[in-house]
mmCIF file of C-alpha atoms and ligand atoms in Angstrom:
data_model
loop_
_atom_site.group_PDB
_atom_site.id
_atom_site.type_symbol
_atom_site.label_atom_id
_atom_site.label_comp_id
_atom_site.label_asym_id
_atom_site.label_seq_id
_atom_site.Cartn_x
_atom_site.Cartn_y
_atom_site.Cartn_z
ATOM 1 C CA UNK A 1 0.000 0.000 0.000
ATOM 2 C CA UNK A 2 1.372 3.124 -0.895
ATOM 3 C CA UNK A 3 0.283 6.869 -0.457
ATOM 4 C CA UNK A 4 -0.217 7.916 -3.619
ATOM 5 C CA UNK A 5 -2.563 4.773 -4.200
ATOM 6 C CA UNK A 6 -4.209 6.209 -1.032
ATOM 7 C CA UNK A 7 -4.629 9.329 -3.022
ATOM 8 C CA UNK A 8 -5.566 8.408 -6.300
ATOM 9 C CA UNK A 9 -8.621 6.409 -4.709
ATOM 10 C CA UNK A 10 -9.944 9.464 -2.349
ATOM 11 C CA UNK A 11 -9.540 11.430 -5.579
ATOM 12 C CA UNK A 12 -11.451 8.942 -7.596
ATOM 13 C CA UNK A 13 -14.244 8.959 -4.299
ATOM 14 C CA UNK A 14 -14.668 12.503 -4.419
ATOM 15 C CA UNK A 15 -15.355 12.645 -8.284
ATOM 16 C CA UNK A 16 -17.614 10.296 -7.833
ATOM 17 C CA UNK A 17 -16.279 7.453 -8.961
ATOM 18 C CA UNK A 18 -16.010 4.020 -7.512
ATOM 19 C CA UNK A 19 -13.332 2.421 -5.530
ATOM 20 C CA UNK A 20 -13.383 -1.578 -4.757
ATOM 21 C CA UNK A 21 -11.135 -2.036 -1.198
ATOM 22 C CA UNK A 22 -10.367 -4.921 1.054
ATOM 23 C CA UNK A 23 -11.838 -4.940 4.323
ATOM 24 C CA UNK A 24 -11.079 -8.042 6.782
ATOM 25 C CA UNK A 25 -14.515 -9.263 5.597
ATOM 26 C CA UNK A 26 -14.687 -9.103 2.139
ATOM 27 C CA UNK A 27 -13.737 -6.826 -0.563
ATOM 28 C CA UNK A 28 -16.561 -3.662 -0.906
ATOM 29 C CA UNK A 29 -17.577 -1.415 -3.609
ATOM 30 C CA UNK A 30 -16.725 1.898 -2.171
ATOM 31 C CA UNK A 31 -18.881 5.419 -3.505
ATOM 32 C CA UNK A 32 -19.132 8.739 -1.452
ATOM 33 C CA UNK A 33 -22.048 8.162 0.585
ATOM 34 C CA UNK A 34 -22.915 11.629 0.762
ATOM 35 C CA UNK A 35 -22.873 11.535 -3.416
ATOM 36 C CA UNK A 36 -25.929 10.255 -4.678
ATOM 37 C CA UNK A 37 -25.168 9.961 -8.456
ATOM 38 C CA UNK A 38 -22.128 8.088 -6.791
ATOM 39 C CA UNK A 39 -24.327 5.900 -5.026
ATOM 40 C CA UNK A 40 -26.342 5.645 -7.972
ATOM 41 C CA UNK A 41 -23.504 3.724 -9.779
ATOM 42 C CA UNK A 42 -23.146 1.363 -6.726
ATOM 43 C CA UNK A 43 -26.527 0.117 -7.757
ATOM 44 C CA UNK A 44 -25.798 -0.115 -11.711
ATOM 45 C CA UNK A 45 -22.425 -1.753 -11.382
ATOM 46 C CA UNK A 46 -23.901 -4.283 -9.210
ATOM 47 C CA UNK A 47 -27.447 -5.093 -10.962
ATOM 48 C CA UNK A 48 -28.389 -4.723 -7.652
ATOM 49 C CA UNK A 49 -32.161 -4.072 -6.941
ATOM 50 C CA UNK A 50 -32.861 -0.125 -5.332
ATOM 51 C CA UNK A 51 -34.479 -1.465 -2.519
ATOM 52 C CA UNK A 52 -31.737 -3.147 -0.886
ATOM 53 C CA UNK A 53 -30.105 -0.255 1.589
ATOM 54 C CA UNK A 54 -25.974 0.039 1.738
ATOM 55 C CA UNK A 55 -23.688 0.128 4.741
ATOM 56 C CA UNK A 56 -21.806 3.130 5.665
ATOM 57 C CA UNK A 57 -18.147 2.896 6.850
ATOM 58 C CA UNK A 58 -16.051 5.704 8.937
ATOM 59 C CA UNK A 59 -13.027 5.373 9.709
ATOM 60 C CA UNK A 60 -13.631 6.820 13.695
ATOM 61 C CA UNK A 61 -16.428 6.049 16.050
ATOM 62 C CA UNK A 62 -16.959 9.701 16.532
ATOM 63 C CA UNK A 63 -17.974 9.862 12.867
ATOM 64 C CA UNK A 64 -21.527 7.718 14.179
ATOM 65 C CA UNK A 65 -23.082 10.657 15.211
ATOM 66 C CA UNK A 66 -22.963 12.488 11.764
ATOM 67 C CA UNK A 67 -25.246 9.501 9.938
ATOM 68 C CA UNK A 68 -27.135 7.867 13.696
ATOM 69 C CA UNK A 69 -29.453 9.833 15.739
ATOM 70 C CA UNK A 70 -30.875 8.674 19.239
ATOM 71 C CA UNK A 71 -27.621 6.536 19.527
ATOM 72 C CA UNK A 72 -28.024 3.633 22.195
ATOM 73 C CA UNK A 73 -25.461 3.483 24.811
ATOM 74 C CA UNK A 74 -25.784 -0.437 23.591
ATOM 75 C CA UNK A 75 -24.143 0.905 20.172
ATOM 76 C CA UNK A 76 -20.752 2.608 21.966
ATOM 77 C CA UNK A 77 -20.484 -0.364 24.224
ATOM 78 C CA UNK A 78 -20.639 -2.756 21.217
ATOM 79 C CA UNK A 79 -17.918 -0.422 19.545
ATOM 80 C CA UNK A 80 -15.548 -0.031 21.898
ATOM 81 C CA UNK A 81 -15.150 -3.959 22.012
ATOM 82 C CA UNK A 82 -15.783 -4.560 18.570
ATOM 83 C CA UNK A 83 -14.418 -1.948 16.000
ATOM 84 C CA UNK A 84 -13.081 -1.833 14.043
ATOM 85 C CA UNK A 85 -14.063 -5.157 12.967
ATOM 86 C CA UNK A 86 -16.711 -7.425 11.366
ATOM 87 C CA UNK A 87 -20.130 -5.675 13.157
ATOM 88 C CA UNK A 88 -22.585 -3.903 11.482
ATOM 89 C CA UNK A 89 -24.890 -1.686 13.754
ATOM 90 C CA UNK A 90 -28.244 -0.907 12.499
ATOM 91 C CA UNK A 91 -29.368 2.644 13.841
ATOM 92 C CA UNK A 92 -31.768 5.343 13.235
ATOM 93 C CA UNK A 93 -30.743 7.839 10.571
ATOM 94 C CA UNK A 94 -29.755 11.234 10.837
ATOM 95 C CA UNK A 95 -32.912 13.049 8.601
ATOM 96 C CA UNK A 96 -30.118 14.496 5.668
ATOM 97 C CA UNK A 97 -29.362 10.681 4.883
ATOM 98 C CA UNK A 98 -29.801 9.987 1.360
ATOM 99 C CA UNK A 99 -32.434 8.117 0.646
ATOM 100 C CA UNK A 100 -30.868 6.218 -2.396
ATOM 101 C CA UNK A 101 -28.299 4.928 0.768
ATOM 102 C CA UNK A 102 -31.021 3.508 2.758
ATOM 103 C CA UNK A 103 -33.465 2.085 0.374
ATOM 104 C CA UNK A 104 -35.797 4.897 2.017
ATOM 105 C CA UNK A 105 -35.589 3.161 5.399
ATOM 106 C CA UNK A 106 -35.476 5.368 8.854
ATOM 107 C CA UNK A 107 -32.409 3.101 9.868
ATOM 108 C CA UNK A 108 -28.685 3.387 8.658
ATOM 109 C CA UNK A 109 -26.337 0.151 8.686
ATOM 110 C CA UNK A 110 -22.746 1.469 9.985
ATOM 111 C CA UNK A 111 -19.450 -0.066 10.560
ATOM 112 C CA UNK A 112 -15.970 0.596 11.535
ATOM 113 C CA UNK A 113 -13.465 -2.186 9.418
ATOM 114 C CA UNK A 114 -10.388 -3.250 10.838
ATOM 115 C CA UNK A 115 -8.318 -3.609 7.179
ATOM 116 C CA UNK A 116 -5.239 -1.314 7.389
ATOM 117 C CA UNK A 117 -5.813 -0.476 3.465
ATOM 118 C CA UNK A 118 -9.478 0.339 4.528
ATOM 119 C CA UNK A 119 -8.538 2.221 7.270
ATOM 120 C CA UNK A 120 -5.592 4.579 5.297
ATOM 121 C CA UNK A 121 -8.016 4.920 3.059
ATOM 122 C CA UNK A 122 -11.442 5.821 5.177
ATOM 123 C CA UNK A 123 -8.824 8.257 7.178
ATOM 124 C CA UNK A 124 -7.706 9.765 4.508
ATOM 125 C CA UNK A 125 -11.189 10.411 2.591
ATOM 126 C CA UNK A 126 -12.154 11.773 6.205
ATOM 127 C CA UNK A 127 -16.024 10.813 5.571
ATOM 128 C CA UNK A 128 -18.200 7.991 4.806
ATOM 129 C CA UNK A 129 -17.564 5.216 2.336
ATOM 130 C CA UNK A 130 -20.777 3.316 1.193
ATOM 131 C CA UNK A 131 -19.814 -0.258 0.494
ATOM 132 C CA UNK A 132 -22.151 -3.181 -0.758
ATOM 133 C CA UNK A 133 -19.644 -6.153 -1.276
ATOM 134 C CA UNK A 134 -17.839 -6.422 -4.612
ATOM 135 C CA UNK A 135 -19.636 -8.954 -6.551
ATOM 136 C CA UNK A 136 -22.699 -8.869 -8.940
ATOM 137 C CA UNK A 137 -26.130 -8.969 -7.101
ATOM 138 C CA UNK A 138 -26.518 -12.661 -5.692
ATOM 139 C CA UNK A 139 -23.037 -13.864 -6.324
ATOM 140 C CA UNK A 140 -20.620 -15.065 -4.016
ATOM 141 C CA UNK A 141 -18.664 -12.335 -1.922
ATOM 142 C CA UNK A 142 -14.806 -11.409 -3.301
ATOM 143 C CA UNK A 143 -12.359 -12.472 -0.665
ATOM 144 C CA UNK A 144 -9.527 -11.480 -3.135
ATOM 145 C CA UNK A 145 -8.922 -8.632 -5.619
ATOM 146 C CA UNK A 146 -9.102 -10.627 -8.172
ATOM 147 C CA UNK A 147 -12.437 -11.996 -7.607
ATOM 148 C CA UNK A 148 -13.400 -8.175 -7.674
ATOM 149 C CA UNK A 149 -11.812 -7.946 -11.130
ATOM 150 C CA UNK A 150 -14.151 -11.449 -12.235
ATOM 151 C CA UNK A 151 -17.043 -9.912 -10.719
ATOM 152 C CA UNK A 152 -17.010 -5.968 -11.798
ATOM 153 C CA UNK A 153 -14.082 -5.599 -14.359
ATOM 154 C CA UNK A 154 -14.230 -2.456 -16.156
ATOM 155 C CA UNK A 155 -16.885 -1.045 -13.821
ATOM 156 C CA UNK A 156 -14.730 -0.115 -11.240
ATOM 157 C CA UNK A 157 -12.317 2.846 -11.148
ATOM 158 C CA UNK A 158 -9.731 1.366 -9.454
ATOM 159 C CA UNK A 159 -8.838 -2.132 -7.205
ATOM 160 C CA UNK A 160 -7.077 -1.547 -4.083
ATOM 161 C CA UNK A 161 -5.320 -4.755 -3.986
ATOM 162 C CA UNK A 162 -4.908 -5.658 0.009
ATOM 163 C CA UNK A 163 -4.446 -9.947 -0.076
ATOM 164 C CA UNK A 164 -7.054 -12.459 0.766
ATOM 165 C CA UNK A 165 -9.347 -11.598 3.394
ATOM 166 C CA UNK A 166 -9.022 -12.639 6.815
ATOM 167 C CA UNK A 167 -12.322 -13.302 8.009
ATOM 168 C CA UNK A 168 -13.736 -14.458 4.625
ATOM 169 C CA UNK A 169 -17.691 -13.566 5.558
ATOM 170 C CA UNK A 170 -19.675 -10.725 5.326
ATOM 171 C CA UNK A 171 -19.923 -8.956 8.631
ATOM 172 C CA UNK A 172 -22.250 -9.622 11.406
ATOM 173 C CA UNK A 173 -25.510 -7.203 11.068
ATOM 174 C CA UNK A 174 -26.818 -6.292 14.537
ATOM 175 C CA UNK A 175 -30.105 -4.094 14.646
ATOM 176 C CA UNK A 176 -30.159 -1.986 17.333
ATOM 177 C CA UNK A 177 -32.797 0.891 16.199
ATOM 178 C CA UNK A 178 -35.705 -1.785 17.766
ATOM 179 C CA UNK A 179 -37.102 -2.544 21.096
ATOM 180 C CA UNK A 180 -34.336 -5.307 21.543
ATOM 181 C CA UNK A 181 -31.263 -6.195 19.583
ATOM 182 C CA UNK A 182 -31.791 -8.158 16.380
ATOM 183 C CA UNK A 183 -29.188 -9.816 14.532
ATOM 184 C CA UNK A 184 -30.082 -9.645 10.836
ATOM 185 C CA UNK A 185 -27.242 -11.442 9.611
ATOM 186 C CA UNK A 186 -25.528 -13.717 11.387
ATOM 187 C CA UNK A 187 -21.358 -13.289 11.098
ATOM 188 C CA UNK A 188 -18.227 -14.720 12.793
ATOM 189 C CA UNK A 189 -19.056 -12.306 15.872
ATOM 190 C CA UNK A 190 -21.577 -14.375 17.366
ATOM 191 C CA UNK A 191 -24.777 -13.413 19.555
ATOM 192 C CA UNK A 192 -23.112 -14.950 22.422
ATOM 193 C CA UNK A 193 -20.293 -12.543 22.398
ATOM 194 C CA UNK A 194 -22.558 -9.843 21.664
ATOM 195 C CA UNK A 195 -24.966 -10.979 24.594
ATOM 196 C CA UNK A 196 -21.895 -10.857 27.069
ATOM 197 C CA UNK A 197 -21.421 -6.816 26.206
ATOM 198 C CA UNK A 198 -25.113 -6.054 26.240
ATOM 199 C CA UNK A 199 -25.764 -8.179 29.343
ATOM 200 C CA UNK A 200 -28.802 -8.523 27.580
ATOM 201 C CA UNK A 201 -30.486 -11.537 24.945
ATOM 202 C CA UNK A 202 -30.079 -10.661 21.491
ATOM 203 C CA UNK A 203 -32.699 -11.994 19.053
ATOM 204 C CA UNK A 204 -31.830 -13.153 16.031
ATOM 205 C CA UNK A 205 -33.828 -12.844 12.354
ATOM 206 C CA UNK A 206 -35.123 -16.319 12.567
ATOM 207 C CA UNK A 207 -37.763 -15.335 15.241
ATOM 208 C CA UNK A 208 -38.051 -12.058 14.269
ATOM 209 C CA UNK A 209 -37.836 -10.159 11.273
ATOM 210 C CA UNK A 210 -39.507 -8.439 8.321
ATOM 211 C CA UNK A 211 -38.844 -9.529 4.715
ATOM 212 C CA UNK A 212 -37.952 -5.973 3.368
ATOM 213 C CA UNK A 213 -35.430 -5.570 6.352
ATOM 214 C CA UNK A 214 -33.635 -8.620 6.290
ATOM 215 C CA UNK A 215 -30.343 -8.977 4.075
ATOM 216 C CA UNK A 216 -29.180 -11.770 1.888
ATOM 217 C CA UNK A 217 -33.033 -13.683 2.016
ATOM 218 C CA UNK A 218 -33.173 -13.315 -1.765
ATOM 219 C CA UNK A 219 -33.368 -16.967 -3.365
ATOM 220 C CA UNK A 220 -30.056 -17.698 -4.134
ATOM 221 C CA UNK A 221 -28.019 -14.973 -2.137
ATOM 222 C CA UNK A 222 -24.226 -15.375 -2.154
ATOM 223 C CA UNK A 223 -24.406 -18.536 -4.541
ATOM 224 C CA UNK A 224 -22.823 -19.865 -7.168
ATOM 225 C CA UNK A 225 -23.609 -20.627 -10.759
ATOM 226 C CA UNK A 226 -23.035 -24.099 -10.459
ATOM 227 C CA UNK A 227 -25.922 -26.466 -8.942
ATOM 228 C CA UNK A 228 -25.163 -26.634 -5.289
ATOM 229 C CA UNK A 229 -26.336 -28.843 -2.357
ATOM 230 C CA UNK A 230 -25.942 -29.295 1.027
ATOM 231 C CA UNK A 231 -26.499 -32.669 2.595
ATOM 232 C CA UNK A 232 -25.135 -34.344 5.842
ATOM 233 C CA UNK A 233 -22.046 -36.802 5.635
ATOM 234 C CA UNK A 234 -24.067 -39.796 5.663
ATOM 235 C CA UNK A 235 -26.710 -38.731 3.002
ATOM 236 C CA UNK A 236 -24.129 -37.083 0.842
ATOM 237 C CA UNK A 237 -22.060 -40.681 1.483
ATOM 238 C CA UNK A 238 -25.110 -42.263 0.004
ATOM 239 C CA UNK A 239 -25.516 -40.311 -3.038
ATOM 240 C CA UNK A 240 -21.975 -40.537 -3.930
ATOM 241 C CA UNK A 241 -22.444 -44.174 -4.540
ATOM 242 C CA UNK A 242 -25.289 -44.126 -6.651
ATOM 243 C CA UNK A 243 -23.649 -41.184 -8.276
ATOM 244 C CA UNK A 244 -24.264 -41.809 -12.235
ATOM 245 C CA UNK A 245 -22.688 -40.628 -14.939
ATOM 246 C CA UNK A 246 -25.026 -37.830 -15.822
ATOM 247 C CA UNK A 247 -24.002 -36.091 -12.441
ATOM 248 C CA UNK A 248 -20.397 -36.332 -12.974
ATOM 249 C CA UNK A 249 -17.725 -34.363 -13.189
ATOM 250 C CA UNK A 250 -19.110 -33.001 -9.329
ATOM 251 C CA UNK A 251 -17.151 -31.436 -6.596
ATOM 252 C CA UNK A 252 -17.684 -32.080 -2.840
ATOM 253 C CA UNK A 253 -16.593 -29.593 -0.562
ATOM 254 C CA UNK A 254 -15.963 -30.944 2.983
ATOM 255 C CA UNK A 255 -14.506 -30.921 6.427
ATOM 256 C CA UNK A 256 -14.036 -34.505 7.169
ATOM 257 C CA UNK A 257 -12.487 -36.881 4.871
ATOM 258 C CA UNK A 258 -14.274 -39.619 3.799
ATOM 259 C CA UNK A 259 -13.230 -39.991 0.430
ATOM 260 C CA UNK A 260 -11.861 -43.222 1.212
ATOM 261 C CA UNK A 261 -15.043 -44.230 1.355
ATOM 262 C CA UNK A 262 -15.759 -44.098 -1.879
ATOM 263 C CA UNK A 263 -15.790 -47.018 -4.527
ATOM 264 C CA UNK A 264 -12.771 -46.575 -6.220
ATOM 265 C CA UNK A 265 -14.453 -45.945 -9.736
ATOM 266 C CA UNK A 266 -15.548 -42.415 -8.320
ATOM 267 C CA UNK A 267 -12.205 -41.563 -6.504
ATOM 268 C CA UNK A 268 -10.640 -40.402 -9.839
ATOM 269 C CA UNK A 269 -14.534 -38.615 -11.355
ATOM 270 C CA UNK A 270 -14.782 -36.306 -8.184
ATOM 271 C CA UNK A 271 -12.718 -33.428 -6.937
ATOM 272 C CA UNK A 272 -12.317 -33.156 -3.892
ATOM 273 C CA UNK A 273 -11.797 -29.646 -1.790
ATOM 274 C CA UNK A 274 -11.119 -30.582 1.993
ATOM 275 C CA UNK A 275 -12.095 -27.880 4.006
ATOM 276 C CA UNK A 276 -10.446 -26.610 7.369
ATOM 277 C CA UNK A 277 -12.159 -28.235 10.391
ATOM 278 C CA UNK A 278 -12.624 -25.190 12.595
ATOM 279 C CA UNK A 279 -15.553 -22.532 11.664
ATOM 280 C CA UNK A 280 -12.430 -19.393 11.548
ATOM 281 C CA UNK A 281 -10.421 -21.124 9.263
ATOM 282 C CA UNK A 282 -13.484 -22.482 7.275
ATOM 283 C CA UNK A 283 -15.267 -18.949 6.982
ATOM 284 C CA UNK A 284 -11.474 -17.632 5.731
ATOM 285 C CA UNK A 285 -11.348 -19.759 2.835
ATOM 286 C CA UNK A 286 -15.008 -21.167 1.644
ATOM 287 C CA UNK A 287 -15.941 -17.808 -0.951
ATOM 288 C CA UNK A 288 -12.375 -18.183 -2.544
ATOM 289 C CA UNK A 289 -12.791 -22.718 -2.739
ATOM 290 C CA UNK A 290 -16.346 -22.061 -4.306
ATOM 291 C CA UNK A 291 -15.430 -19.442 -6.803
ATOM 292 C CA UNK A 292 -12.574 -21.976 -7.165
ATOM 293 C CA UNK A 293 -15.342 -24.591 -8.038
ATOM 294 C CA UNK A 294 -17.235 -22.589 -9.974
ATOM 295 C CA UNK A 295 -15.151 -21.887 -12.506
ATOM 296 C CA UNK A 296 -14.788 -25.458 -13.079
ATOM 297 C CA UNK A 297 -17.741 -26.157 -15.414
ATOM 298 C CA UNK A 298 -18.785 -28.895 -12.967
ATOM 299 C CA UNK A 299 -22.623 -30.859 -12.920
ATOM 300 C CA UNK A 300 -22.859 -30.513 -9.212
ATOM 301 C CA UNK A 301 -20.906 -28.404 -6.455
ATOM 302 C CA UNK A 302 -21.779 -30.928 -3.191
ATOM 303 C CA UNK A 303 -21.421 -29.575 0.100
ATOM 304 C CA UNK A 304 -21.131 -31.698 3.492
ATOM 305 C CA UNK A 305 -23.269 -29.877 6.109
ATOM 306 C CA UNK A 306 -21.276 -28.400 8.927
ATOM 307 C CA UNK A 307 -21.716 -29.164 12.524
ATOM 308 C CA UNK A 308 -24.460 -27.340 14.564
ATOM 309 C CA UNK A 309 -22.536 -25.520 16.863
ATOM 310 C CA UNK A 310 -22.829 -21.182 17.903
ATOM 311 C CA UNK A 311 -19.353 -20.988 16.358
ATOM 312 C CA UNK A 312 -20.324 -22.412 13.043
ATOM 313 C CA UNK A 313 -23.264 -20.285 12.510
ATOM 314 C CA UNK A 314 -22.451 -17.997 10.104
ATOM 315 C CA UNK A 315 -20.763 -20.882 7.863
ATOM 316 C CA UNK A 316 -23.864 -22.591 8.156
ATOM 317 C CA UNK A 317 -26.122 -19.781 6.936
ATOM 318 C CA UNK A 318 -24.088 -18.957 4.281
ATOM 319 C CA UNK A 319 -23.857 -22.606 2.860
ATOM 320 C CA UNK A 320 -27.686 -22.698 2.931
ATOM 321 C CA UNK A 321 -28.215 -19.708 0.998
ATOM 322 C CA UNK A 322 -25.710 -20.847 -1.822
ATOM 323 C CA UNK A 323 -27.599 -24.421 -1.989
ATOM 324 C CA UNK A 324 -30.390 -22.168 -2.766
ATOM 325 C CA UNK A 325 -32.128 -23.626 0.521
ATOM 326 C CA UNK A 326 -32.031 -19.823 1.951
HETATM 327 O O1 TXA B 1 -18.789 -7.297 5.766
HETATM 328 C C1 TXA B 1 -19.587 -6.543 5.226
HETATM 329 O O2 TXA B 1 -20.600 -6.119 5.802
HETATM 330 C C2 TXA B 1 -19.294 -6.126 3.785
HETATM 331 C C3 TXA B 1 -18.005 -5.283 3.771
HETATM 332 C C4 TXA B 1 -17.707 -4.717 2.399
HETATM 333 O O3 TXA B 1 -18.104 -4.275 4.735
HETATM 334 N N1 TXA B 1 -20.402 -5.420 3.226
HETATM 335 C C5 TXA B 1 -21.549 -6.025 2.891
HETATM 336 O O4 TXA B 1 -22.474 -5.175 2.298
HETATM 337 O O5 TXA B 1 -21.737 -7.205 3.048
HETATM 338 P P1 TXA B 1 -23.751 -5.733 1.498
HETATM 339 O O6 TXA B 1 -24.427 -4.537 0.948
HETATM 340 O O7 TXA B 1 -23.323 -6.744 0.528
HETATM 341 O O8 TXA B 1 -24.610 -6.315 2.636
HETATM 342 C C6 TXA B 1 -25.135 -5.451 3.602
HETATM 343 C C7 TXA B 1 -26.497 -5.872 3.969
HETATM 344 C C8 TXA B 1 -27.481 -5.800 2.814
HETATM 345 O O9 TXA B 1 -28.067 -7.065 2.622
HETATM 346 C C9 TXA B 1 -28.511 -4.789 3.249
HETATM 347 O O10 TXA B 1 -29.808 -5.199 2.918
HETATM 348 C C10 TXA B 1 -28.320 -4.739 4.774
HETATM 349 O O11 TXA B 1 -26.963 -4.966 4.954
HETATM 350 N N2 TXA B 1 -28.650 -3.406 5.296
HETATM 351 C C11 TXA B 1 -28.062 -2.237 5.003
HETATM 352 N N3 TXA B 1 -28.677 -1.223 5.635
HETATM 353 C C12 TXA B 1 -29.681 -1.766 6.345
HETATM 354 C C13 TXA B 1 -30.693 -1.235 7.184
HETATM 355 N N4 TXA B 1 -30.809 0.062 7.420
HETATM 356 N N5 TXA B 1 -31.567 -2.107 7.748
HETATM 357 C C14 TXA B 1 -31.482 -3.427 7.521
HETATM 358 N N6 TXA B 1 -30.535 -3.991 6.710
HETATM 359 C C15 TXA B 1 -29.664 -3.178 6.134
HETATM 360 MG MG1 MG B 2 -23.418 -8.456 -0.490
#
C-alpha cells in the first residue's frame, strides 16, 4: 500500500467514482455516501435491486453521530469492544441521509473495518464510504482482488489490492434501532459474544424479522452458478455411490475426509476440496474454494453440512443460501 494509491482512490471517491477495497470481511464497492449519483452507480455496477439499503463505513467512532441519531449506549459499548471489525450496527438515521443509501428506510447500517488499506483509506477520505460487497447482485462475496476484477471488471475505477481476506464472511448485522437487539445477519461475531457486552439476549432474524429488512433472504443470495447442495455426511455418502454418470464431473466440498469411502471408480470422477475443520479457518477460505469450483464447469458443487454448533453459525447460513435452501 502506498500513499499515492491512497490518493488516487480518495480522488477517484470525491469525483464520484467508484473504488473496490479490502476490508477483513470481504472486498466492498466503495462510492461517497454523501454523493448520490455516486451511489447511484453502486446500484448499476452491481445489478443490484434499489431497494436493498448500503452500509456506511467511517473510519472513527466519533464519525456515528454524523449519519445515527438517538444513539443507544448499547451501540458505543458494542464499539468499543468490537471496532473496528466485522459488526454492522443498524441505527436510526440522521434526517439528511440519502435516501438512495437507505433504500428509504429510517435506519442506517454502519461499521468501523479493521483492514489497514481500509482504514488509510477511510482516514484519509475523512467521511463515509458506502460499500455493498464487490460482486454482482446474488453472487458469491470477493475475498480477493481478483475476484473483484471477475465480478465488476471495467466497472470499477480502481482495485485496491490488500491480499485475501481474513475473516472471509460478510460482517455480522446487529439491529439496534428496535425494542431489543436483532441480529439480521448472522457473522463470525456471534450473539453470544454480543450478549456478554449487552448483558442482555439478542434476538436473532429467525424469530423475528420483516422480509424488506432482512439482508441476503433473496433466493439464491451469495451462490454460485453451479448447482449446489448441502447434505449431511451420511446422506451425501449415500448419493456418492449411486452417483451416475449424468451427475459427474461433481465437486464435494468438505470438512471430514471420507473420500476413502468411496468405490474406487468415483475416486478419480470427483474433486475433492477438503475444508479446514474449525468454523475461523473455514469462513477464511469457503468464498475463494467455491469461486474456485465454480469456474470449473462442474454438474454438481456438493457440500457436506457443517456441525451445529454457535461458532459455526455464520458458515452454516451462508452454505444454505448458496444451496439455494435460503
Ligand atoms: O462485511 C460486510 O458487511 C461487507 C463489507 C464490504 O463491509 N459489506 C456487505 O455489504 O456485506 P452488502 O451490501 O453486501 O450487505 C449489507 C447488507 C445488505 O443485505 C442490506 O440489505 C443490509 O446490509 N442493510 C443495510 N442497511 C440496512 C438497514 N438500514 N436495515 C437493515 N438492513 C440493512
Ligand atoms: Mg453483499
Amino acid at each position: 500500500m502506498t500513499k499515492s494509491e491512497i490518493q488516487l482512490a480518495v480522488n477517484i471517491l470525491q469525483s464520484g467514482g467508484l473504488v473496490a477495497f479490502p476490508t477483513e470481511t470481504v472486498y466492498g464497492l466503495g462510492a461517497d455516501a454523501r454523493n448520490e449519483a455516486a451511489l447511484a452507480h453502486i446500484f448499476s455496477a452491481k445489478g443490484r435491486p434499489k431497494d436493498h439499503p448500503l452500509i456506511v463505513h467511517i473510519g472513527e467512532i466519533e464519525q456515528l453521530s454524523d449519519w445515527a441519531r438517538e444513539i443507544p449506549d448499547a451501540a458505543f459499548s458494542l464499539a468499543q469492544v468490537f471496532w473496528p471489525g466485522p459488526l454492522t450496527l443498524i441505527l436510526k438515521k440522521q434526517d439528511w441521509v440519502l435516501d438512495l443509501l437507505t433504500a428509504g428506510q429510517t435506519t442506517i447500517g454502519l461499521r468501523m473495518p479493521k483492514h489497514p488499506m481500509a482504514q488509510a483509506l477511510l482516514k484519509a477520505f475523512g467521511s463515509g464510504i458506502a460499500a455493498p460487497s464487490a460482486n454482482q447482485f446474488t453472487h458469491i462475496s470477493p475475498t480477493s482482488a481478483l475476484a473483484v476484477k471477475e465480478e465488476l471488471g471495467e466497472k470499477v475505477d480502481l482495485i485496491l489490492d490488500g491480499g485475501a481476506c481474513e475473516v472471509g464472511l460478510e460482517s455480522t448485522i446487529l439491529d439496534l434501532s428496535r425494542e431489543h437487539p436483532i441480529i439480521l445477519r448472522p457473522g463470525m461475531i456471534t450473539a453470544a459474544e454480543i450478549e456478554t457486552v449487552l448483558e442482555e439476549k439478542v434476538l436473532s432474524k429467525d424469530t423475528h424479522f420483516s422480509p424488506t429488512r432482512a439482508p441476503g433472504r433473496h433466493h439464491l443470495h451469495y451462490a454460485p452458478s453451479t448447482p449446489t447442495e448441502l447434505l449431511a455426511s451420511a446422506e451425501l455418502l449415500a448419493f456418492l455411490k449411486l452417483a451416475e454418470p449424468a451427475d459427474l464431473p461433481l465437486a464435494v466440498l468438505a470438512h471430514s475426509d471420507f473420500s476413502e469411502k468411496l468405490p474406487s471408480h468415483l475416486q478419480h470422477s470427483i474433486l475433492w476440496k477438503n475444508m479446514p475443520s474449525n468454523a475461523k479457518d473455514y469462513a477464511r477460505t469457503l468464498y475463494h474454494s467455491l469461486r474456485m469450483l465454480d469456474n470449473q464447469q462442474l454438474k454438481r458443487i456438493m457440500i457436506e453440512a457443517v456441525p451445529e454448533h454457535t461458532t459455526w453459525e455464520a458458515v452454516k447460513d451462508r452454505l444454505v443460501k448458496a444451496s439455494g435452501r435460503g
